[in-house]
Short mmCIF file of C-alpha atoms in Angstrom, two decimals:
data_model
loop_
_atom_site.label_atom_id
_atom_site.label_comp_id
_atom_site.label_asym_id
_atom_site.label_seq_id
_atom_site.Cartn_x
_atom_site.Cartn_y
_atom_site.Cartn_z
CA UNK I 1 20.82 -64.83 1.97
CA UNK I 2 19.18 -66.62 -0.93
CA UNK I 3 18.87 -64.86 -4.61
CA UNK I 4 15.00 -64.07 -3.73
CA UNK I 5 15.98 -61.96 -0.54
CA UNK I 6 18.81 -60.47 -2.27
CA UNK I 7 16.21 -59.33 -5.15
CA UNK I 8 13.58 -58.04 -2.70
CA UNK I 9 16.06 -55.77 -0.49
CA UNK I 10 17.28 -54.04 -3.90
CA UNK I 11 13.89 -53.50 -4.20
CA UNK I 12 12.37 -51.75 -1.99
CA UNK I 13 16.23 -50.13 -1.57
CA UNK I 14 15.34 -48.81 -5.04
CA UNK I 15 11.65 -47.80 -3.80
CA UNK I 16 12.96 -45.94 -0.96
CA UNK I 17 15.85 -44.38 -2.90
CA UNK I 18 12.83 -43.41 -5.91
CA UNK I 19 10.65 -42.29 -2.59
CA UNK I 20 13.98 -39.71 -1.50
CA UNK I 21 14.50 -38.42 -4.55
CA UNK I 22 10.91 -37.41 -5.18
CA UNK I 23 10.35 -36.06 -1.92
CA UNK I 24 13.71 -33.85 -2.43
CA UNK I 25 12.59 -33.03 -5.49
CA UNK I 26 9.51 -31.90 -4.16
CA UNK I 27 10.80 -30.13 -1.57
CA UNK I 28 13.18 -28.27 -3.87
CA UNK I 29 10.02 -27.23 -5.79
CA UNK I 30 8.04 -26.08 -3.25
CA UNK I 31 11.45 -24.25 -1.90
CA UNK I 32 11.08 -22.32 -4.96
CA UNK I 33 7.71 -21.87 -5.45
CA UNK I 34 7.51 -20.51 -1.54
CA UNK I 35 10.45 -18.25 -2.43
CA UNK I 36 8.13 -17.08 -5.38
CA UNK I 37 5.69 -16.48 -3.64
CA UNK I 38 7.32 -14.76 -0.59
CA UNK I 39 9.24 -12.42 -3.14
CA UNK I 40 5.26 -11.62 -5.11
CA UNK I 41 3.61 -11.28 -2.07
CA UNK I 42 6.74 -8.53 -0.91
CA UNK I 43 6.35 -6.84 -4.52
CA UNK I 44 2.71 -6.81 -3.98
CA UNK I 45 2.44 -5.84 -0.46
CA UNK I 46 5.14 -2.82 -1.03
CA UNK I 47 3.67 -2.05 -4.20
CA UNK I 48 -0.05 -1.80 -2.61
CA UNK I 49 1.48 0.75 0.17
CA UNK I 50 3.05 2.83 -1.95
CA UNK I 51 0.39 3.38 -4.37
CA UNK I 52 -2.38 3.48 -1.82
CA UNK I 53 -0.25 6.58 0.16
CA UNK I 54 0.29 8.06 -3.77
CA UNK I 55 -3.20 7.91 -4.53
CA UNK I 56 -4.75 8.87 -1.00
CA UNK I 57 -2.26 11.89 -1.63
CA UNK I 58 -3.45 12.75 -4.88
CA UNK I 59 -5.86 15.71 -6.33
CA UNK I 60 -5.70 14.68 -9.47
CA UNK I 61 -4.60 12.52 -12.25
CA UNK I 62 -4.07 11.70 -15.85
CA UNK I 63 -3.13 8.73 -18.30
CA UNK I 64 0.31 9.33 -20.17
CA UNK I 65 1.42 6.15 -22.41
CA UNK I 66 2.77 3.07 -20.70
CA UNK I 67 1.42 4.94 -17.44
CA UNK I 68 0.16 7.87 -15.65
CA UNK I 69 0.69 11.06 -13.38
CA UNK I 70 -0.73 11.82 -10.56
CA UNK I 71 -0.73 15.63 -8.86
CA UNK I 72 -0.65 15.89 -5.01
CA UNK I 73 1.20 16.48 -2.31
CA UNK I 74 2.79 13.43 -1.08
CA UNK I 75 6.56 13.57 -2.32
CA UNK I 76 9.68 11.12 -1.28
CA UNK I 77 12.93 13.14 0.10
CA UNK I 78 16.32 12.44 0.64
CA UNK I 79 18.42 8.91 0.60
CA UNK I 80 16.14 7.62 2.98
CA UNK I 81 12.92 8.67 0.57
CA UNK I 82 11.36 10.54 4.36
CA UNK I 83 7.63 11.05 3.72
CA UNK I 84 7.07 15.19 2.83
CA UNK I 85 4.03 16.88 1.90
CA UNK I 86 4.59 18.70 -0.89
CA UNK I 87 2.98 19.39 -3.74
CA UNK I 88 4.02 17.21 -6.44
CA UNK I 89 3.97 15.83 -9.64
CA UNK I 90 4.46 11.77 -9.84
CA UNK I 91 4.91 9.48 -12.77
CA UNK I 92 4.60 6.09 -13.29
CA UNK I 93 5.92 4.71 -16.17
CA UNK I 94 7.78 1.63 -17.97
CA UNK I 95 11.48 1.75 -19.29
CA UNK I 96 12.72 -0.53 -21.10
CA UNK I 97 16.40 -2.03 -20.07
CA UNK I 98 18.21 -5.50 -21.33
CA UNK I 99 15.15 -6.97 -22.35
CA UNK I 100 12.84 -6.11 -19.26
CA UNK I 101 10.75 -3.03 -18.96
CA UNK I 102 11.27 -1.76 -15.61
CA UNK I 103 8.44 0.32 -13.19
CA UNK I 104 10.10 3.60 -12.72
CA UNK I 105 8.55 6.52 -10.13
CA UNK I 106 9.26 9.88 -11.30
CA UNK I 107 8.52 12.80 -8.98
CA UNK I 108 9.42 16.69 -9.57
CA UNK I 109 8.23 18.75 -6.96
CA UNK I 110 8.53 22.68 -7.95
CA UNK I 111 11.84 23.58 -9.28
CA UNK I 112 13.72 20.81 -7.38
CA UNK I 113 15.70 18.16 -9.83
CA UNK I 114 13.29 15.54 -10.59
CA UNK I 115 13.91 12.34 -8.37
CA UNK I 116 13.49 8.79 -10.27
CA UNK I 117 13.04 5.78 -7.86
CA UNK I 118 12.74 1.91 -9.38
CA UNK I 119 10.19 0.71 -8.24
CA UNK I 120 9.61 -3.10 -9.93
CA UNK I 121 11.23 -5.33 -12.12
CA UNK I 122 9.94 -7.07 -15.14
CA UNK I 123 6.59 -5.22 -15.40
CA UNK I 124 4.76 -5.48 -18.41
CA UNK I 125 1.93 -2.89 -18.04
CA UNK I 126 0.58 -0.40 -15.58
CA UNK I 127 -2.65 0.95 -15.35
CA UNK I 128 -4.67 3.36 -13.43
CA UNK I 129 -8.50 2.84 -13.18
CA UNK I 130 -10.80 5.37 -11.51
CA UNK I 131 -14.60 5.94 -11.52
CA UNK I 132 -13.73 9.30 -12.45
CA UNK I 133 -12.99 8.18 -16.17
CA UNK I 134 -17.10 9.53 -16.82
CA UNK I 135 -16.03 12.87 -15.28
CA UNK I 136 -15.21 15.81 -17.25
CA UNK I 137 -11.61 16.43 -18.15
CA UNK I 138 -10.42 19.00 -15.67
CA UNK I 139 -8.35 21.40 -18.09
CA UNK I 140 -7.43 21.40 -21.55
CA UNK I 141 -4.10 18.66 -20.53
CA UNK I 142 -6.45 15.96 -19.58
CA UNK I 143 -6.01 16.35 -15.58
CA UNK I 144 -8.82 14.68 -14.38
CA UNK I 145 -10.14 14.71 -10.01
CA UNK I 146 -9.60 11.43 -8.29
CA UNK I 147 -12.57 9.74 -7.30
CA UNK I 148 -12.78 8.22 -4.40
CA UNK I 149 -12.12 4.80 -5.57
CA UNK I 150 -9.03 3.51 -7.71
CA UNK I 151 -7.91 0.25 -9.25
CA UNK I 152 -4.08 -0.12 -10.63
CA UNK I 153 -3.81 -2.96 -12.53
CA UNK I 154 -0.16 -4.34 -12.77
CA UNK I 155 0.58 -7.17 -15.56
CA UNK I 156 3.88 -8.52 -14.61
CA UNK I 157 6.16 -10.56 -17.40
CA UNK I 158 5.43 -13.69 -15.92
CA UNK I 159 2.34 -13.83 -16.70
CA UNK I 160 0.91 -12.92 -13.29
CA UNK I 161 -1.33 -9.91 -12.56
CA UNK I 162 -2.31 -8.10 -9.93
CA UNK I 163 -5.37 -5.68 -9.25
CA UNK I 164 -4.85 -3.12 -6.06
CA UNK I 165 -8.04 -1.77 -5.58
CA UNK I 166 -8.39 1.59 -2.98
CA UNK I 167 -10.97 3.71 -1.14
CA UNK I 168 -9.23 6.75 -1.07
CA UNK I 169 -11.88 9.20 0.57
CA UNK X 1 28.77 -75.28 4.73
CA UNK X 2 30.44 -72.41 6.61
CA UNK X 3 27.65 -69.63 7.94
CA UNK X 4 28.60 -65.94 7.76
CA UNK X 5 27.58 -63.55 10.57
CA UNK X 6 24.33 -62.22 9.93
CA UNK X 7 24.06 -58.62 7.96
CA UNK X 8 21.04 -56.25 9.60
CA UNK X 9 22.29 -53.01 9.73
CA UNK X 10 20.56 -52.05 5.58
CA UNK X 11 17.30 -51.82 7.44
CA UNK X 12 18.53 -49.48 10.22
CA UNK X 13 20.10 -47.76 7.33
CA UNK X 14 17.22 -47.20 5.66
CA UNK X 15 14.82 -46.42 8.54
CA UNK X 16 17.55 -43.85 9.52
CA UNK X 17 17.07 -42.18 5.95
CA UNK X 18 13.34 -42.21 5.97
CA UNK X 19 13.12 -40.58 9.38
CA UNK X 20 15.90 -38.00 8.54
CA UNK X 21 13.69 -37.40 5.33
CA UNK X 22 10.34 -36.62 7.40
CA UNK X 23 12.06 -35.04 9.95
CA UNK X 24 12.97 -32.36 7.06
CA UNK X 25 9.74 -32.38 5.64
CA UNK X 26 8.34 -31.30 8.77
CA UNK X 27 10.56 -28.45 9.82
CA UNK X 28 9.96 -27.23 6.26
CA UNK X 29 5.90 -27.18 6.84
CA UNK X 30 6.47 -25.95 10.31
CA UNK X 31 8.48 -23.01 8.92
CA UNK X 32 6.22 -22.66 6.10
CA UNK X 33 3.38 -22.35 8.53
CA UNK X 34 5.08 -19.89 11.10
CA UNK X 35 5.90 -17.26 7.92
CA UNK X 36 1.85 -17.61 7.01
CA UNK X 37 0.96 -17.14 10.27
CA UNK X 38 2.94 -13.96 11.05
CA UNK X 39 1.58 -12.47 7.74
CA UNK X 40 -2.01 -13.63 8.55
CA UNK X 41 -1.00 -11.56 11.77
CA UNK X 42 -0.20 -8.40 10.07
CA UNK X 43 -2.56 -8.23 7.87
CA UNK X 44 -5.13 -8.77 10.92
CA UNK X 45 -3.63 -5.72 12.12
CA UNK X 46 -3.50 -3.49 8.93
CA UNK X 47 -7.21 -4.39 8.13
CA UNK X 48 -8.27 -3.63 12.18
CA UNK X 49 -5.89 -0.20 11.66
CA UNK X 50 -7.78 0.32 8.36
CA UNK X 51 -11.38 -0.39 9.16
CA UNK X 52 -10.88 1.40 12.95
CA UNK X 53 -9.33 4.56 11.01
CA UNK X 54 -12.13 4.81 8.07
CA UNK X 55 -14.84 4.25 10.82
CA UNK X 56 -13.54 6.67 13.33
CA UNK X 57 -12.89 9.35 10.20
CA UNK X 58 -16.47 9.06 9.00
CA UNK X 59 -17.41 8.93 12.46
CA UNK X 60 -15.94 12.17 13.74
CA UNK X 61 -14.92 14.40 10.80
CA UNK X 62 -18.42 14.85 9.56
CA UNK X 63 -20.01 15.42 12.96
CA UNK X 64 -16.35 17.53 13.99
CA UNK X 65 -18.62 20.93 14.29
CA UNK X 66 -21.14 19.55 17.00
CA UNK X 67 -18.97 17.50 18.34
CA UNK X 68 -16.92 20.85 19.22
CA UNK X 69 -20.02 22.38 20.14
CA UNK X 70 -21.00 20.02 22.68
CA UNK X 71 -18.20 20.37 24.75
CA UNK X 72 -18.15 24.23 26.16
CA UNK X 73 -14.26 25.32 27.40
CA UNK X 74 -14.18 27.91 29.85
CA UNK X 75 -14.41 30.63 27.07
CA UNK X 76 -16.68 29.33 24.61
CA UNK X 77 -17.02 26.23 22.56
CA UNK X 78 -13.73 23.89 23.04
CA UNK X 79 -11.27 24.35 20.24
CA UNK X 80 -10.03 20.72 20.48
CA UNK X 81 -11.28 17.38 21.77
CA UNK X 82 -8.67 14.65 22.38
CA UNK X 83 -10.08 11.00 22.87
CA UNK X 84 -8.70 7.47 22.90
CA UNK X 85 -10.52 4.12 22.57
CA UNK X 86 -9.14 0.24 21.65
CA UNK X 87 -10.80 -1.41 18.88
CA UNK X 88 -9.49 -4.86 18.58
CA UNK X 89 -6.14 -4.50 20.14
CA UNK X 90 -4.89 -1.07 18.39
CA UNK X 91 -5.07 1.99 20.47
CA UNK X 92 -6.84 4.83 18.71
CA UNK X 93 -6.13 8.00 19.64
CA UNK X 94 -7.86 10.72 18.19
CA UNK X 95 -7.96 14.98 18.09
CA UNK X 96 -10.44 16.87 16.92
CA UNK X 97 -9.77 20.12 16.45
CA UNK X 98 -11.50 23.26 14.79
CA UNK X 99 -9.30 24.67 11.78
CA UNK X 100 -11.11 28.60 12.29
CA UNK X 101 -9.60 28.99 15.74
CA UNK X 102 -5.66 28.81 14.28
CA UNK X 103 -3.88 30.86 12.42
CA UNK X 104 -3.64 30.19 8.66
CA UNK X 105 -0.73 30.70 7.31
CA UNK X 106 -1.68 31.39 3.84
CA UNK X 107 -3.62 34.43 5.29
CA UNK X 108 -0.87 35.47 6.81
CA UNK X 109 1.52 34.89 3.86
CA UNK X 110 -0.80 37.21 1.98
CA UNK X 111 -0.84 39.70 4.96
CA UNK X 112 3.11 39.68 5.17
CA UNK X 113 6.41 39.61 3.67
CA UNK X 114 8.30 36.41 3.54
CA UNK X 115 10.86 37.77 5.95
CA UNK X 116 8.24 39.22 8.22
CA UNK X 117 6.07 35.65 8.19
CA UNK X 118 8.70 33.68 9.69
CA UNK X 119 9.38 35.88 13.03
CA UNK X 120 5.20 35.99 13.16
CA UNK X 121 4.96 31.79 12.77
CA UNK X 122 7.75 31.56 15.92
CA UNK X 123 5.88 34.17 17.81
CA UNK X 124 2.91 31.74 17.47
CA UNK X 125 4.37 28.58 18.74
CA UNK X 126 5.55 30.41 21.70
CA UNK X 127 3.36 28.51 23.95
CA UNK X 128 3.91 25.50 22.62
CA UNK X 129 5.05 22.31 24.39
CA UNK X 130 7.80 22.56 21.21
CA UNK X 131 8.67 25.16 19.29
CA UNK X 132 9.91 24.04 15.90
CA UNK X 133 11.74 25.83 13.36
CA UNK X 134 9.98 27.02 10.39
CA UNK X 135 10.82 26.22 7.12
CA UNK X 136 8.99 28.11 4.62
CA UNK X 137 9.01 26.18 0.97
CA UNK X 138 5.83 27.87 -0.80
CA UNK X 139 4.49 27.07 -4.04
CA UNK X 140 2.93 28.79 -6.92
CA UNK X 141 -0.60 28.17 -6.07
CA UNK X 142 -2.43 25.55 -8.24
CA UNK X 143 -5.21 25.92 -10.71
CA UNK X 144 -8.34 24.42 -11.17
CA UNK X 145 -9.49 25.49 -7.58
CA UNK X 146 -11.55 27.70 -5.98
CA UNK X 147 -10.26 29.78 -3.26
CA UNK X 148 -10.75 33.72 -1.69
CA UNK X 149 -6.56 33.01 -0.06
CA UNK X 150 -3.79 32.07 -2.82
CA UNK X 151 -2.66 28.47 -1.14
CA UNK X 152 1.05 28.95 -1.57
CA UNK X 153 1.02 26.06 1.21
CA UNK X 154 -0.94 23.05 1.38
CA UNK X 155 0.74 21.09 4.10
CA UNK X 156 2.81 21.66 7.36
CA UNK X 157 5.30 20.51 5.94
CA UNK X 158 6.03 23.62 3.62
CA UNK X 159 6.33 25.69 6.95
CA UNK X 160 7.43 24.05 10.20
CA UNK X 161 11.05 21.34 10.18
CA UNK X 162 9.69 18.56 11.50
CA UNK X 163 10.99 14.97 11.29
CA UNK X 164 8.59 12.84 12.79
CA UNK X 165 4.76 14.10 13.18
CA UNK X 166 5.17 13.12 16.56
CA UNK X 167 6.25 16.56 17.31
CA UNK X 168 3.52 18.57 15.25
CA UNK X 169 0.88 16.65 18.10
CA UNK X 170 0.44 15.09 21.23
CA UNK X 171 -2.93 14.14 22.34
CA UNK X 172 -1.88 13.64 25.91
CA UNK X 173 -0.12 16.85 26.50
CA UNK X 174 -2.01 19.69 28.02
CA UNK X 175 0.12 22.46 26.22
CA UNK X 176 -0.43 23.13 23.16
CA UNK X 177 1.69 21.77 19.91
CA UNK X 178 2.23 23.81 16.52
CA UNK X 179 -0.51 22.37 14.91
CA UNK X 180 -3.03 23.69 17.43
CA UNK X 181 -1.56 27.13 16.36
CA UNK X 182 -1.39 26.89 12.87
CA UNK X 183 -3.13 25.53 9.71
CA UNK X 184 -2.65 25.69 6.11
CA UNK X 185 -6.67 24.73 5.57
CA UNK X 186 -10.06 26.33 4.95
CA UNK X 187 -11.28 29.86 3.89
CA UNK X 188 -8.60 31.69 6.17
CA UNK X 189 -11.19 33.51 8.34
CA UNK X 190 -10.57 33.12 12.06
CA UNK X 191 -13.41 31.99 14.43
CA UNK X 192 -13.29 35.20 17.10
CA UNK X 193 -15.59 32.98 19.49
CA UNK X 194 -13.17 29.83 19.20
CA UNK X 195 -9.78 31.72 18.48
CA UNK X 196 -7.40 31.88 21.68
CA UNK X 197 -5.96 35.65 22.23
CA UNK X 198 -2.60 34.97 20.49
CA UNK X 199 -4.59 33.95 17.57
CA UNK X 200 -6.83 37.18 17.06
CA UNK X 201 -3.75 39.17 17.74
CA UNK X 202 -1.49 37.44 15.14
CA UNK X 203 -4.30 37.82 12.40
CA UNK X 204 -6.05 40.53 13.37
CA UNK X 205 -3.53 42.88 15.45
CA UNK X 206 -3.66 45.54 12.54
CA UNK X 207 -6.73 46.61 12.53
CA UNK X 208 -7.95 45.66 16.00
CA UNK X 209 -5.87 46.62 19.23
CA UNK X 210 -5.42 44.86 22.48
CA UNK X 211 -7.96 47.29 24.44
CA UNK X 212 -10.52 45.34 20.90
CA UNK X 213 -9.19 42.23 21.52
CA UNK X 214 -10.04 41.74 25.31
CA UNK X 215 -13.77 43.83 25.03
CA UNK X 216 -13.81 41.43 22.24
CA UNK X 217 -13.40 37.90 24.38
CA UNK X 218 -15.51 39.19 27.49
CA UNK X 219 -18.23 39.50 24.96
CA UNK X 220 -17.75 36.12 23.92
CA UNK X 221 -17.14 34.68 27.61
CA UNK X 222 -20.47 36.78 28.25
CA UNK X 223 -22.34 36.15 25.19
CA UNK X 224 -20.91 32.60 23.53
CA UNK X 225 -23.71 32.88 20.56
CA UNK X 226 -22.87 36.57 19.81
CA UNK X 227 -22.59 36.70 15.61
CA UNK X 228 -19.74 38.72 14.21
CA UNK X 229 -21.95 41.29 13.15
CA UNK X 230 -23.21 41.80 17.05
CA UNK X 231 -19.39 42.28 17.93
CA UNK X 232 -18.80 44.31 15.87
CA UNK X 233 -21.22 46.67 16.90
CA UNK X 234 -20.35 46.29 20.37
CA UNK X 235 -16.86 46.78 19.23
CA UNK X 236 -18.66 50.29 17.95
CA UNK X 237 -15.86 50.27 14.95
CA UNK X 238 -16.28 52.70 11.78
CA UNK X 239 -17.15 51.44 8.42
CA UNK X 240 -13.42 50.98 6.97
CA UNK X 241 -12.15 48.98 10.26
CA UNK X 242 -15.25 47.09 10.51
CA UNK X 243 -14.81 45.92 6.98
CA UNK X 244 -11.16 44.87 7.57
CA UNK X 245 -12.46 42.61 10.20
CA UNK X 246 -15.01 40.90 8.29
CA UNK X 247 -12.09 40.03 5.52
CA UNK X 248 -10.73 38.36 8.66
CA UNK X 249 -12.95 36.98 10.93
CA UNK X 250 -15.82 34.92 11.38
CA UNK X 251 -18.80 33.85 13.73
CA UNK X 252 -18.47 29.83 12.48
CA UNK X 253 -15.78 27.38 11.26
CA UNK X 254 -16.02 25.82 8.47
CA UNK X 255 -13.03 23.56 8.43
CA UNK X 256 -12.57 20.78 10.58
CA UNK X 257 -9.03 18.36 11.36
CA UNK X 258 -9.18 14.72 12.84
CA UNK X 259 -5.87 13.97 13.84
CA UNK X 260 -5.95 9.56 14.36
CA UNK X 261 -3.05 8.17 15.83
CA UNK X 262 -2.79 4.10 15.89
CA UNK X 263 -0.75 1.81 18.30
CA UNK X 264 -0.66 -1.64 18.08
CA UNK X 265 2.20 -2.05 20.45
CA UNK X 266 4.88 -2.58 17.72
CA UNK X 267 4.22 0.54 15.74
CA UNK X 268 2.26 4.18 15.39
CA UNK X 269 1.03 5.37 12.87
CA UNK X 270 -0.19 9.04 12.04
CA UNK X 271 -3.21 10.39 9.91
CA UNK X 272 -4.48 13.88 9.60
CA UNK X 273 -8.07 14.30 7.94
CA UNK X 274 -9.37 17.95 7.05
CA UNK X 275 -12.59 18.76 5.79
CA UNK X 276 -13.10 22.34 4.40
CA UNK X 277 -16.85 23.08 3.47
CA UNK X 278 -18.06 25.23 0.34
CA UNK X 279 -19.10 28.09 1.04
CA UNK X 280 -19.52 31.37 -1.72
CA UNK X 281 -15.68 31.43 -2.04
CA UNK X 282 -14.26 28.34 -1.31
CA UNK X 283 -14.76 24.60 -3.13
CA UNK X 284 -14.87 21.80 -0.61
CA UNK X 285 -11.84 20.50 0.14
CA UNK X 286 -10.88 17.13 1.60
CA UNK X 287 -7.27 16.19 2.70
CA UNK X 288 -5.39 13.46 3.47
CA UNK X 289 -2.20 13.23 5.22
CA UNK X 290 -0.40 9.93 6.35
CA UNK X 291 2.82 9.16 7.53
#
């Protein structure tokens, strides 16, 4: 094997070798930006169900800070949170814990404890939009009738946002 | 000069390593792929379930009243319809059913003590394919509404235990489930022409006997456009009795239930749709249920 060969087969050994690595790297990358993607689109998807069965639920509604309340008769019950038809009162707000705000669902449904559920991590902002903003205010603490189409925009602290839009009636 | 044996075996080597490297790329795509393609699956499904059950609600629930009309039971107009249909492989099966011929059990609750409503609510599932307990969990009825009957219950669910809604319906069965006997919806008036005999006696059993009740359906079997006002007449009752019936029943319904059950092989889902019209004591109402 003469000095030239010897220089060649290091390098395309090196080329293949750089080739490996970037293809690993790659596929590390996409590993984790699938896995990102997966766990948004499961946050999204569950999200989207659970406000489109709130909303569909609700009679009406009304914008607290960092969130909002909705009034209807969709309510969550025992460990397994079983779907019940009661009249309840819902809210959606932020808390703040080590440095993230989390999405918190609050529901009291007559004189039954309240029931908190967490619903997301690392949510920056919530908001509820409905063509019923033009409408008067139903009663002097700013309930307002749900219109038959809703938009909650969710601002999460990645940077991401998402907009679930419903037909509700 | 002494030769050495000849060294190949770096370029199997590396061959070895590339293929091992595409072989891994390509089970990651594949699997990649497969997860999309499942998803793009379900959400094929959820938009067919969506679009089939929006269709199919604005289809029936507005035209629920002639609908009901068109199809004449032995006794009068037909009190329920039960249909099924496939729209792009989900299975739709659908009840319409006329809210004025059950019993509403905020009319009763008004009519009754607590302790007296629950024996009355078993006594009306008697019938039934299942009888299930009931549960009473009323509520202090909202504001901001306009309604003749206090709605201390808005939902099945504040009367009957149920834990699947399954057992409130079956569109196949020829008996009758609970929520062909009872409702929570509309003005509270019962429909005397589409009202079976357990219903008019349940409401109305206080002011109107059984000897009423049966001159009352043979008009109806005789006469299936007779107006309350006619029956009552016929009924010859005095001023005070005839005014207790008109506080309880009527000649029309006015509130309507689509019951749409979905089946895509995997899964079923449940959604009840009720449609109360205005009328000069009632807002319009429109409710959703979905399980």
């Amino acid at each position: 094997m003469t000095l030239i060969e010897l220089m060649a087969a290091l390098a395309i050994a090196a080329a293949v070798s750089a080739g490996a690595l970037a293809v690993t790297a790659g596929l590390g990358r996409s590993g984790r930006a699938g896995a990102a993607d997966q766990t948004r689109y499961e946050l999204g998807d569950g999200l989207h169900r659970l406000l489109e069965a709130e909303l569909a639920h609700a009679e009406r509604y009304r914008k607290t800070p960092g969130g909002f309340q909705l009034q209807g008769h969709w309510a969550l019950e025992g460990p397994s949170a079983r779907i019940a038809h009661l009249p309840a009162t819902v809210t959606y707000e932020l808390k703040p814990s080590a440095g993230r705000k989390w999405l918190v669902r609050t529901q009291q449904v007559e004189n039954l404890p309240p029931r908190s559920d967490l619903v997301a991590a690392g949510v920056e902002s919530i908001e509820l939009r409905t063509k019923a903003e033009g409408r008067p205010v139903v009663d002097r603490e700013g309930w307002r009738a749900v219109s038959s189409e809703a938009a909650v925009v969710v601002r999460m602290d990645t940077g991401t946002q998402e907009v679930f839009d419903f037909r509700l009636r | 000069m002494v030769i050495g044996p000849k060294k190949s075996g770096f370029v199997l080597l590396v061959v070895l390593v590339v293929l091992a490297i595409a072989a891994t790329v390509l089970a990651a795509t594949a699997r990649r792929c497969g997860s999309r393609a499942m998803a793009a699956g379900e959400m094929a499904r959820e938009i067919q379930l969506r679009w089939g059950t929006i269709s199919l609600k604005n289809l029936c629930l507005n035209s629920a009243g002639s609908l009901l009309n068109s199809t004449t039971a032995d006794d009068g107009p037909a009190r329920r319809i039960g249909k099924s249909l496939d729209l792009g492989g989900v299975r739709f099966q659908l009840v319409i059913a006329d809210e004025g011929a059950k019993a509403n059990v905020n009319l009763l609750a008004a009519q009754k003590t607590i302790g007296d409503l629950e024996p009355a609510l078993m006594d009306l599932q008697a019938d039934c394919r299942r009888v299930l307990p009931v549960v009473l969990r009323p509520v202090a009825p909202a504001g901001g509404r306009i309604s003749a009957l206090p709605m201390r219950y808005i939902s099945l669910s504040q009367v009957l235990g149920f834990k699947h809604p399954a057992e409130l319906i079956d569109p196949q069965s020829q008996e009758p489930s609970a929520s062909d006997r009872l409702t929570c919806w509309g003005n509270g008036l019962v429909n005397f022409k589409t009202a079976p005999r357990q219903i008019l006696r349940a409401v109305a059993g206080e002011v109107l006997s059984e000897g009423y009740i049966e001159k009352l359906r043979k008009l109806v079997a005789q006469k299936p456009t007779c107006s309350l006002a006619e029956a009552i007449k016929h009924l010859e009752l005095n001023d005070d009795r005839a005014k207790k019936v008109r506080d309880l029943l009527t000649d029309r319904s006015s509130c309507f239930s689509l019951w749409v059950i979905a089946d895509d092989g995997s899964r079923t889902w449940h959604r009840l749709y009720v449609r109360s019209s205005a009328d000069t004591r009632n807002d319009r109402e429109d409710w959703t249920f979905q399980w």
